[in-house]
CSV table of C-alpha atoms and ligand atoms in Angstrom, one decimal:
chain,number,residue,atom,x,y,z
A,1,MET,CA,107.9,127.4,77.5
A,2,THR,CA,105.5,128.3,80.4
A,3,THR,CA,102.4,126.2,81.2
A,4,ASP,CA,100.4,129.6,80.0
A,5,ASP,CA,101.6,128.5,76.3
A,6,LEU,CA,101.0,125.3,76.8
A,7,LEU,CA,97.0,126.0,78.3
A,8,ALA,CA,96.4,128.6,75.3
A,9,ARG,CA,97.4,125.9,72.8
A,10,HIS,CA,95.6,123.2,74.6
A,11,ARG,CA,92.4,125.1,74.5
A,12,ALA,CA,93.0,126.0,70.8
A,13,VAL,CA,93.5,122.5,69.8
A,14,LEU,CA,91.7,120.0,72.3
A,15,PRO,CA,88.2,120.0,72.9
A,16,SER,CA,86.5,121.6,75.7
A,17,TRP,CA,84.6,118.7,77.3
A,18,MET,CA,87.7,117.0,78.3
A,19,PRO,CA,88.1,119.4,81.6
A,20,LEU,CA,91.5,120.6,83.4
A,21,TYR,CA,91.7,120.1,87.0
A,22,TYR,CA,92.4,123.7,89.1
A,23,SER,CA,91.9,127.5,87.9
A,24,GLU,CA,95.4,127.5,86.9
A,25,PRO,CA,95.9,124.0,85.3
A,26,ILE,CA,98.8,122.3,86.5
A,27,GLU,CA,101.5,120.4,84.1
A,28,LEU,CA,103.4,117.5,86.0
A,29,VAL,CA,106.8,117.1,84.6
A,30,SER,CA,108.4,114.2,87.1
A,31,GLY,CA,107.5,112.2,89.7
A,32,ALA,CA,108.8,109.6,92.3
A,33,GLY,CA,107.2,107.4,95.0
A,34,ARG,CA,103.9,109.6,95.9
A,35,ARG,CA,105.4,113.0,94.7
A,36,VAL,CA,105.2,114.9,91.8
A,37,THR,CA,106.6,118.0,90.4
A,38,ASP,CA,105.1,120.6,88.0
A,39,ALA,CA,106.8,122.8,85.5
A,40,GLN,CA,107.1,125.6,87.8
A,41,GLY,CA,109.2,123.4,90.1
A,42,ARG,CA,106.3,123.1,92.9
A,43,SER,CA,106.0,119.7,94.3
A,44,TYR,CA,103.0,118.0,95.5
A,45,LEU,CA,102.1,114.7,97.4
A,46,ASP,CA,99.8,112.9,95.0
A,47,PHE,CA,96.3,111.8,96.8
A,48,PHE,CA,94.7,111.2,93.4
A,49,GLY,CA,97.3,109.4,91.4
A,50,GLY,CA,96.0,110.4,87.8
A,51,VAL,CA,92.3,109.1,89.2
A,52,LEU,CA,93.7,106.3,91.1
A,53,THR,CA,95.7,104.8,88.2
A,54,ASN,CA,99.2,105.3,89.5
A,55,MET,CA,98.6,102.5,92.1
A,56,VAL,CA,102.0,101.9,93.0
A,57,GLY,CA,103.7,105.4,92.7
A,58,TYR,CA,105.6,107.0,90.3
A,59,ASP,CA,109.0,106.1,88.9
A,60,ILE,CA,109.1,102.4,90.8
A,61,PRO,CA,112.6,100.6,89.8
A,62,GLU,CA,110.9,97.3,89.4
A,63,ILE,CA,108.1,98.3,87.0
A,64,ARG,CA,110.6,100.5,85.2
A,65,GLU,CA,113.0,97.6,84.8
A,66,ALA,CA,110.4,95.3,83.6
A,67,VAL,CA,108.9,97.9,80.7
A,68,GLU,CA,113.0,98.4,79.8
A,69,ARG,CA,113.4,94.5,79.5
A,70,GLN,CA,110.3,94.3,77.3
A,71,LEU,CA,111.7,97.2,75.2
A,72,ALA,CA,114.9,96.1,75.0
A,73,THR,CA,113.8,93.0,73.1
A,74,GLY,CA,112.6,94.9,70.2
A,75,ILE,CA,108.9,94.0,70.4
A,76,VAL,CA,106.7,96.8,71.8
A,77,HIS,CA,103.6,95.3,69.8
A,78,THR,CA,102.7,92.1,68.0
A,79,SER,CA,99.2,91.9,68.1
A,80,THR,CA,97.4,89.0,69.6
A,81,LEU,CA,97.7,87.0,66.5
A,82,TYR,CA,100.9,85.7,68.0
A,83,LEU,CA,101.5,84.2,71.6
A,84,ILE,CA,102.3,86.7,74.1
A,85,ARG,CA,104.1,85.5,77.1
A,86,GLN,CA,103.4,88.6,79.3
A,87,GLN,CA,100.0,88.2,78.3
A,88,VAL,CA,99.5,84.8,79.0
A,89,GLU,CA,101.7,84.8,82.6
A,90,LEU,CA,99.1,88.2,83.6
A,91,ALA,CA,96.0,86.1,82.8
A,92,GLU,CA,97.0,83.4,84.7
A,93,LYS,CA,97.7,85.6,87.7
A,94,ILE,CA,94.5,87.7,87.3
A,95,ALA,CA,92.3,84.4,86.8
A,96,ARG,CA,93.8,83.2,90.1
A,97,LEU,CA,93.4,86.4,91.9
A,98,SER,CA,89.8,87.0,90.5
A,99,GLY,CA,88.2,84.2,92.7
A,100,ILE,CA,86.0,83.3,89.7
A,101,PRO,CA,86.2,79.5,89.4
A,102,ASP,CA,87.5,78.2,85.8
A,103,ALA,CA,88.6,81.9,85.2
A,104,ARG,CA,89.1,83.3,81.5
A,105,VAL,CA,90.7,87.0,80.8
A,106,PHE,CA,90.3,89.2,77.9
A,107,PHE,CA,92.6,92.5,77.9
A,108,THR,CA,91.6,95.9,76.3
A,109,ASN,CA,92.8,99.2,76.8
A,110,SER,CA,90.5,100.7,79.0
A,111,GLY,CA,87.9,100.6,81.5
A,112,THR,CA,85.2,101.5,79.1
A,113,GLU,CA,86.4,98.9,76.7
A,114,ALA,CA,86.6,96.3,79.4
A,115,ASN,CA,83.0,97.1,80.5
A,116,GLU,CA,82.0,96.9,76.6
A,117,ALA,CA,83.4,93.5,76.3
A,118,ALA,CA,81.6,92.4,79.8
A,119,LEU,CA,78.5,93.8,78.4
A,120,LEU,CA,78.9,92.2,75.0
A,121,VAL,CA,79.4,88.6,76.6
A,122,ALA,CA,76.7,89.0,79.0
A,123,THR,CA,74.1,90.1,76.1
A,124,ASN,CA,75.1,87.1,73.9
A,125,HIS,CA,75.6,84.6,76.6
A,126,ARG,CA,71.7,85.6,77.6
A,127,ARG,CA,70.7,86.3,74.2
A,128,SER,CA,69.3,89.7,75.9
A,129,HIS,CA,70.1,93.2,75.6
A,130,GLN,CA,68.1,94.2,78.8
A,131,ILE,CA,70.5,95.4,81.6
A,132,LEU,CA,69.9,96.4,85.4
A,133,ALA,CA,72.4,99.3,86.0
A,134,VAL,CA,72.5,101.4,89.3
A,135,ARG,CA,72.0,105.1,89.9
A,136,ASN,CA,74.9,107.5,90.0
A,137,SER,CA,77.5,105.1,88.7
A,138,TYR,CA,80.1,105.5,85.9
A,139,HIS,CA,81.2,102.9,83.7
A,140,GLY,CA,82.8,104.5,80.9
A,141,ARG,CA,82.4,106.6,77.5
A,142,SER,CA,81.2,104.2,74.8
A,143,TYR,CA,77.6,104.0,73.8
A,144,ALA,CA,77.1,101.0,75.9
A,145,ALA,CA,79.1,101.9,79.0
A,146,MET,CA,77.7,105.1,79.3
A,147,GLY,CA,74.1,103.9,78.4
A,148,VAL,CA,74.8,102.0,81.9
A,149,THR,CA,76.0,105.1,83.4
A,150,GLY,CA,73.7,106.9,85.9
A,151,ASN,CA,75.1,110.1,86.0
A,152,ARG,CA,73.9,113.2,84.0
A,153,SER,CA,77.4,115.0,83.9
A,154,TRP,CA,78.9,111.8,82.3
A,155,THR,CA,76.0,111.2,79.7
A,156,ALA,CA,77.2,113.1,76.6
A,157,SER,CA,74.6,111.1,74.6
A,158,ALA,CA,71.3,109.1,75.1
A,159,LEU,CA,72.1,106.7,72.1
A,160,ASN,CA,72.1,103.5,73.8
A,161,PRO,CA,72.4,100.0,72.4
A,162,LEU,CA,71.0,98.4,75.3
A,163,GLN,CA,67.7,98.4,77.2
A,164,VAL,CA,68.5,99.8,80.7
A,165,ALA,CA,66.5,99.8,83.9
A,166,TRP,CA,67.5,101.4,87.0
A,167,LEU,CA,68.2,100.6,90.5
A,168,HIS,CA,68.5,102.6,93.6
A,169,SER,CA,71.9,102.4,94.9
A,170,GLY,CA,71.1,102.0,98.6
A,171,GLU,CA,73.9,104.7,99.9
A,172,ARG,CA,73.6,106.2,103.1
A,173,LEU,CA,73.2,109.9,102.4
A,174,ARG,CA,71.1,110.8,99.0
A,175,GLY,CA,68.4,108.8,97.0
A,176,LEU,CA,64.9,107.5,98.2
A,177,LEU,CA,66.5,104.7,100.4
A,178,SER,CA,68.8,106.9,102.2
A,179,ARG,CA,65.5,107.6,104.2
A,180,LEU,CA,65.6,104.1,105.8
A,181,PRO,CA,67.6,103.1,108.8
A,182,GLU,CA,71.0,101.1,107.7
A,183,SER,CA,69.2,97.9,108.7
A,184,ASP,CA,66.5,98.2,106.3
A,185,ARG,CA,67.8,99.6,103.1
A,186,ILE,CA,69.2,96.2,101.8
A,187,ASP,CA,65.7,94.4,102.0
A,188,ALA,CA,64.4,98.0,100.6
A,189,ALA,CA,66.9,97.8,97.8
A,190,VAL,CA,66.1,94.1,96.9
A,191,GLU,CA,62.5,95.1,96.8
A,192,ASP,CA,63.5,97.5,94.3
A,193,LEU,CA,65.1,94.8,92.5
A,194,ARG,CA,62.1,92.7,92.4
A,195,GLU,CA,59.8,95.5,91.3
A,196,VAL,CA,61.9,96.8,88.6
A,197,LEU,CA,62.1,93.3,87.2
A,198,ALA,CA,58.5,93.3,87.4
A,199,THR,CA,57.3,96.6,86.2
A,200,GLN,CA,60.5,97.6,83.7
A,201,THR,CA,61.8,94.5,81.6
A,202,ALA,CA,60.9,91.6,79.6
A,203,GLY,CA,62.1,89.1,82.5
A,204,ASP,CA,64.9,87.8,80.3
A,205,VAL,CA,67.7,90.4,81.8
A,206,ALA,CA,71.1,89.4,80.8
A,207,CYS,CA,73.2,91.3,83.7
A,208,LEU,CA,73.2,93.7,86.5
A,209,ILE,CA,76.7,96.0,86.3
A,210,ALA,CA,77.8,97.5,89.4
A,211,GLU,CA,80.4,99.5,91.3
A,212,PRO,CA,81.0,98.0,94.8
A,213,ILE,CA,81.9,101.5,95.8
A,214,GLN,CA,81.0,104.4,93.4
A,215,GLY,CA,83.8,106.1,92.0
A,216,VAL,CA,83.1,109.2,89.9
A,217,GLY,CA,79.9,109.2,92.2
A,218,GLY,CA,81.8,110.5,95.1
A,219,PHE,CA,82.7,107.2,96.6
A,220,VAL,CA,79.5,106.2,98.0
A,221,ALA,CA,78.6,102.6,98.5
A,222,PRO,CA,75.8,100.4,99.7
A,223,PRO,CA,75.5,98.5,102.9
A,224,ASP,CA,78.2,95.7,102.5
A,225,GLY,CA,76.1,92.7,101.6
A,226,LEU,CA,73.8,94.1,99.1
A,227,PHE,CA,75.5,92.5,96.2
A,228,ALA,CA,74.5,89.0,97.8
A,229,ALA,CA,71.1,90.0,98.5
A,230,TRP,CA,71.0,91.3,95.0
A,231,LYS,CA,72.4,88.2,93.5
A,232,LYS,CA,70.0,86.0,95.2
A,233,VAL,CA,67.2,87.5,93.2
A,234,LEU,CA,69.5,87.5,90.1
A,235,ASP,CA,69.9,83.7,90.4
A,236,GLU,CA,66.5,83.1,90.5
A,237,HIS,CA,66.3,84.3,86.9
A,238,GLY,CA,69.9,83.5,85.6
A,239,ILE,CA,70.9,87.1,85.5
A,240,LEU,CA,74.2,87.6,85.5
A,241,LEU,CA,76.5,89.9,88.0
A,242,ILE,CA,79.1,92.1,86.7
A,243,SER,CA,81.4,93.9,89.1
A,244,ASP,CA,83.1,96.9,88.0
A,245,GLU,CA,86.2,96.9,90.2
A,246,VAL,CA,88.2,99.8,87.9
A,247,GLN,CA,88.5,101.7,90.9
A,248,THR,CA,87.9,99.3,93.7
A,249,GLY,CA,90.4,96.5,92.6
A,250,TRP,CA,93.7,95.2,93.7
A,251,GLY,CA,93.4,96.1,97.5
A,252,ARG,CA,92.6,99.6,97.5
A,253,THR,CA,89.8,99.0,99.9
A,254,GLY,CA,92.2,97.4,102.6
A,255,GLU,CA,89.8,95.2,104.0
A,256,HIS,CA,89.6,93.2,100.7
A,257,PHE,CA,91.4,92.4,97.5
A,258,TRP,CA,88.2,93.3,95.5
A,259,GLY,CA,85.1,95.6,96.5
A,260,TYR,CA,82.8,92.6,95.6
A,261,GLU,CA,84.2,90.5,98.7
A,262,ALA,CA,82.6,93.0,101.2
A,263,HIS,CA,79.3,91.8,99.6
A,264,GLY,CA,79.8,87.9,100.4
A,265,VAL,CA,79.2,87.0,96.7
A,266,THR,CA,81.3,86.1,93.5
A,267,PRO,CA,80.1,87.9,90.5
A,268,ASP,CA,80.2,86.3,87.3
A,269,LEU,CA,82.4,88.7,85.6
A,270,LEU,CA,84.7,91.4,87.2
A,271,THR,CA,86.4,94.2,84.9
A,272,PHE,CA,89.7,96.0,85.8
A,273,ALA,CA,91.7,98.6,84.5
A,274,LYS,CA,93.3,101.8,85.9
A,275,GLY,CA,95.8,100.7,88.7
A,276,VAL,CA,96.8,97.3,87.3
A,277,GLY,CA,99.1,99.1,84.4
A,278,ASN,CA,100.4,101.8,86.8
A,279,GLY,CA,99.9,104.3,84.2
A,280,PHE,CA,100.5,101.8,81.1
A,281,ALA,CA,97.2,101.3,79.0
A,282,LEU,CA,96.1,98.1,80.6
A,283,ALA,CA,92.2,96.6,81.4
A,284,GLY,CA,89.9,93.7,80.7
A,285,VAL,CA,87.1,91.4,81.7
A,286,VAL,CA,87.6,88.5,83.5
A,287,GLY,CA,84.8,85.9,84.0
A,288,ARG,CA,83.5,82.5,84.2
A,289,ALA,CA,84.6,80.3,81.2
A,290,ASP,CA,81.2,79.3,79.8
A,291,VAL,CA,80.2,83.2,80.0
A,292,LEU,CA,83.1,85.0,78.6
A,293,GLU,CA,83.5,82.4,75.8
A,294,SER,CA,80.0,83.7,74.7
A,295,VAL,CA,81.2,85.3,71.6
A,296,PRO,CA,80.3,83.8,68.2
A,297,ALA,CA,82.5,85.7,66.1
A,298,ILE,CA,86.1,87.0,66.1
A,299,SER,CA,86.5,89.7,68.9
A,300,PHE,CA,89.9,91.2,68.8
A,301,SER,CA,91.6,94.3,70.3
A,302,THR,CA,94.6,95.4,68.5
A,303,PHE,CA,96.7,96.9,71.6
A,304,GLY,CA,94.7,94.8,74.0
A,305,GLY,CA,97.1,93.2,76.7
A,306,ASN,CA,100.3,94.2,74.6
A,307,PRO,CA,103.6,93.2,75.2
A,308,VAL,CA,104.6,96.1,77.0
A,309,SER,CA,101.4,96.9,78.9
A,310,THR,CA,101.3,93.2,80.2
A,311,ALA,CA,104.9,93.3,81.2
A,312,ALA,CA,103.9,96.7,83.5
A,313,GLY,CA,100.9,94.6,84.7
A,314,ASN,CA,103.1,91.9,86.1
A,315,ALA,CA,105.4,93.8,87.6
A,316,VAL,CA,102.7,95.9,89.1
A,317,LEU,CA,100.6,92.6,90.7
A,318,ASP,CA,104.0,91.3,91.8
A,319,TYR,CA,105.4,94.4,93.7
A,320,LEU,CA,101.8,94.8,95.0
A,321,LEU,CA,101.8,91.1,96.2
A,322,ASN,CA,105.5,91.1,97.4
A,323,HIS,CA,104.7,94.3,99.4
A,324,ASP,CA,101.0,93.3,100.7
A,325,LEU,CA,100.1,96.7,99.6
A,326,GLN,CA,96.5,95.7,100.4
A,327,ALA,CA,97.6,95.7,104.2
A,328,ASN,CA,99.4,99.0,103.5
A,329,ALA,CA,96.0,100.6,102.3
A,330,ALA,CA,94.2,99.3,105.3
A,331,ARG,CA,97.0,100.7,107.8
A,332,THR,CA,97.5,104.4,106.0
A,333,GLY,CA,93.7,104.5,105.1
A,334,ALA,CA,93.0,104.4,108.8
A,335,ILE,CA,95.2,107.2,109.6
A,336,LEU,CA,93.7,109.4,107.2
A,337,ALA,CA,89.9,108.4,107.8
A,338,ASP,CA,90.4,108.7,111.4
A,339,GLY,CA,92.2,111.8,111.7
A,340,LEU,CA,89.5,113.4,109.1
A,341,ARG,CA,86.5,112.6,111.3
A,342,THR,CA,88.2,113.6,114.5
A,343,ALA,CA,89.6,117.0,113.0
A,344,VAL,CA,86.7,117.8,110.3
A,345,GLY,CA,83.8,115.5,110.7
A,346,GLY,CA,82.1,117.6,113.3
A,347,LEU,CA,81.8,120.8,110.9
A,348,GLY,CA,78.5,121.7,110.0
A,349,CYS,CA,79.6,121.8,106.4
A,350,VAL,CA,81.0,117.9,106.3
A,351,ALA,CA,78.0,115.6,105.7
A,352,GLU,CA,80.1,112.7,105.7
A,353,VAL,CA,84.0,111.6,105.8
A,354,ARG,CA,83.5,107.9,104.1
A,355,GLY,CA,85.1,105.2,102.1
A,356,LYS,CA,87.4,102.6,102.6
A,357,GLY,CA,91.2,102.1,102.7
A,358,LEU,CA,92.6,104.3,100.2
A,359,MET,CA,89.2,105.4,98.6
A,360,LEU,CA,88.2,108.1,101.0
A,361,GLY,CA,85.7,110.7,100.2
A,362,VAL,CA,84.8,113.9,102.3
A,363,GLU,CA,81.1,115.5,101.1
A,364,PHE,CA,80.5,119.0,101.4
A,365,VAL,CA,77.0,120.8,102.3
A,366,ARG,CA,75.7,124.0,103.4
A,367,PRO,CA,76.1,124.3,107.1
A,368,ALA,CA,73.5,121.9,108.8
A,369,THR,CA,71.6,121.2,105.8
A,370,MET,CA,71.9,118.1,103.0
A,371,GLU,CA,72.1,120.9,100.2
A,372,PRO,CA,75.1,120.1,98.1
A,373,ASP,CA,78.0,122.6,98.2
A,374,PRO,CA,80.2,122.0,95.2
A,375,VAL,CA,81.8,125.5,95.8
A,376,LEU,CA,83.1,124.8,98.9
A,377,ALA,CA,84.4,121.6,97.3
A,378,THR,CA,86.4,123.5,94.9
A,379,ARG,CA,87.9,125.9,97.4
A,380,VAL,CA,88.9,123.3,99.8
A,381,PHE,CA,90.5,121.3,96.4
A,382,GLU,CA,92.0,124.6,95.2
A,383,ALA,CA,93.4,125.2,98.8
A,384,CYS,CA,94.8,121.4,99.0
A,385,ARG,CA,96.8,122.0,95.7
A,386,ALA,CA,98.2,125.2,97.3
A,387,GLY,CA,98.8,123.5,100.3
A,388,GLY,CA,101.0,121.0,98.1
A,389,LEU,CA,98.4,118.1,97.8
A,390,LEU,CA,96.6,117.0,94.8
A,391,ALA,CA,93.2,115.7,95.6
A,392,GLY,CA,90.3,114.8,93.4
A,393,LYS,CA,86.7,116.1,92.9
A,394,GLY,CA,83.3,113.9,92.1
A,395,GLY,CA,80.0,112.9,93.0
A,396,LEU,CA,76.6,113.7,91.6
A,397,HIS,CA,76.8,117.2,92.7
A,398,GLY,CA,80.3,117.9,92.3
A,399,ASN,CA,80.7,118.4,95.7
A,400,VAL,CA,83.0,115.5,97.2
A,401,LEU,CA,86.7,115.8,97.6
A,402,ARG,CA,88.2,112.5,96.5
A,403,MET,CA,91.4,110.9,97.9
A,404,GLY,CA,93.0,107.6,95.9
A,405,PRO,CA,96.5,107.7,96.8
A,406,PRO,CA,98.8,105.4,95.7
A,407,LEU,CA,99.1,102.1,97.8
A,408,THR,CA,102.6,102.7,98.9
A,409,LEU,CA,101.6,105.4,101.0
A,410,THR,CA,103.7,105.8,103.7
A,411,GLU,CA,102.3,106.3,107.5
A,412,GLU,CA,104.4,109.7,107.4
A,413,GLU,CA,103.1,110.8,104.1
A,414,ALA,CA,99.2,109.7,105.0
A,415,ARG,CA,100.0,112.1,108.2
A,416,GLU,CA,101.5,114.9,106.2
A,417,GLY,CA,98.7,114.8,103.5
A,418,LEU,CA,96.3,114.5,106.6
A,419,ALA,CA,97.6,117.8,108.1
A,420,ILE,CA,97.1,119.7,104.4
A,421,LEU,CA,93.6,118.5,104.2
A,422,VAL,CA,92.1,119.4,107.4
A,423,ASP,CA,94.0,122.9,107.2
A,424,ALA,CA,92.3,123.2,103.9
A,425,ILE,CA,88.7,122.2,105.1
A,426,ARG,CA,89.1,124.2,108.0
A,427,SER,CA,90.2,127.5,106.9
A,428,CYS,CA,87.7,127.1,103.7
A,429,ALA,CA,84.7,126.3,106.3
A,430,SER,CA,85.7,129.2,108.5
A,431,ALA,CA,85.9,131.6,105.4
A,432,GLU,CA,82.2,130.5,104.3
A,433,VAL,CA,81.0,130.7,107.9
A,434,ALA,CA,82.6,134.5,108.1
A,435,ALA,CA,81.1,135.4,104.6
B,501,PLP,C1,84.0,102.5,87.8
B,501,PLP,C2,84.8,102.8,86.4
B,501,PLP,N1,84.6,102.1,85.6
B,501,PLP,C3,85.0,102.3,84.0
B,501,PLP,C4,85.8,103.4,83.8
B,501,PLP,C5,86.2,103.8,82.6
B,501,PLP,O1,87.4,103.7,82.6
B,501,PLP,P1,88.3,104.1,81.4
B,501,PLP,O2,88.5,105.8,81.5
B,501,PLP,O3,90.0,103.6,81.5
B,501,PLP,O4,87.7,104.1,79.8
B,501,PLP,C6,85.9,104.2,84.8
B,501,PLP,C7,86.7,105.5,84.9
B,501,PLP,O5,87.0,106.3,85.6
B,501,PLP,C8,85.5,104.1,86.2
B,501,PLP,O6,85.9,104.6,87.4
């Protein structure tokens, strides 16, 4: 069976709105550490980890063995109608790690459902369906999660159970606030929040949901401290803060365990997904007990936090903490960020090399302008693949190359990937200038 056959069969039976990466799509058939192999036997260093989800890497013995131990009990699933030891243990760990006092945890299967649950408890707690969300955000694909998503490409329906008012993100490069100097952007974003509350809401807003670093949005972030400045205003009205840590959690940013910590504030609710299962379907919401208890009916997820996924989650978190992967993300991320800034940061087509830890983006523009260049981003992306490196793409305009490697990345692998990235960017940039 060739990948070509599989591609034709894929196209015949799966919907076209579920995109495939690359002009010649790849089937990955095996993996170990930070490397994967495709059906043609080509090997790649993986800097995207299935969208920041293979957080510890491929085929990690400690995680495989924990899952095998659970499988060997014969219990894959029981439903949450019965006590699940792995689930309780994982909830205890996450409650402790969350930084939220007296926390409760509800497990789901995806980031979408985690945000849906956070929005459910926030709207019930506040008896309001008015929500503040941030431009250029992504929170998932259900009606409510899509309803708080500020990105046209990911908004497949305008149907929305929520009343949403939109805030400026405060990012450095794009949007109205980007015209202001860094030192004024927090004040301007707070002014925007006050104005939005006064002009677009009935005052009794349920919550603000925000990503500390916008993932799908292209790894853009507001100045550190904005969440705390926002929270001061939110507290005046009793409005809750939800930090969507689906991409930024578990030490990926290197400097902190959670993205929210860069802002000097603790959210009322935090949502997590992706990396915690290292590929097993595991996600959830953790929050203050009085908020999380605000569900006036039975709410039940058949698979949420099932014995296999929570066995994986416990093994992932133990591995992460025992090996201090946060520190590794800081160390290897710095090699990548410094190397990229030095080698390609000065090119006219590179608007910015940005990010924290192992969450790094390169934004491409038409030389010496701010006009997005998604064509160049795609060329670089394909050139990386040809060079043996898997990366991601994103940004509102599709012009950002995104890197989110497993947090176990070694310094040697960081240098190897850096060399491929620099080669790809330089050769595509000079081909564009020559054309
Ligand atoms: C920040 C953020 N929130 C929520 C989601 C939705 O997660 P899922 O695809 O698991 O539903 C994503 C997925 O990319 C995300 O990046």
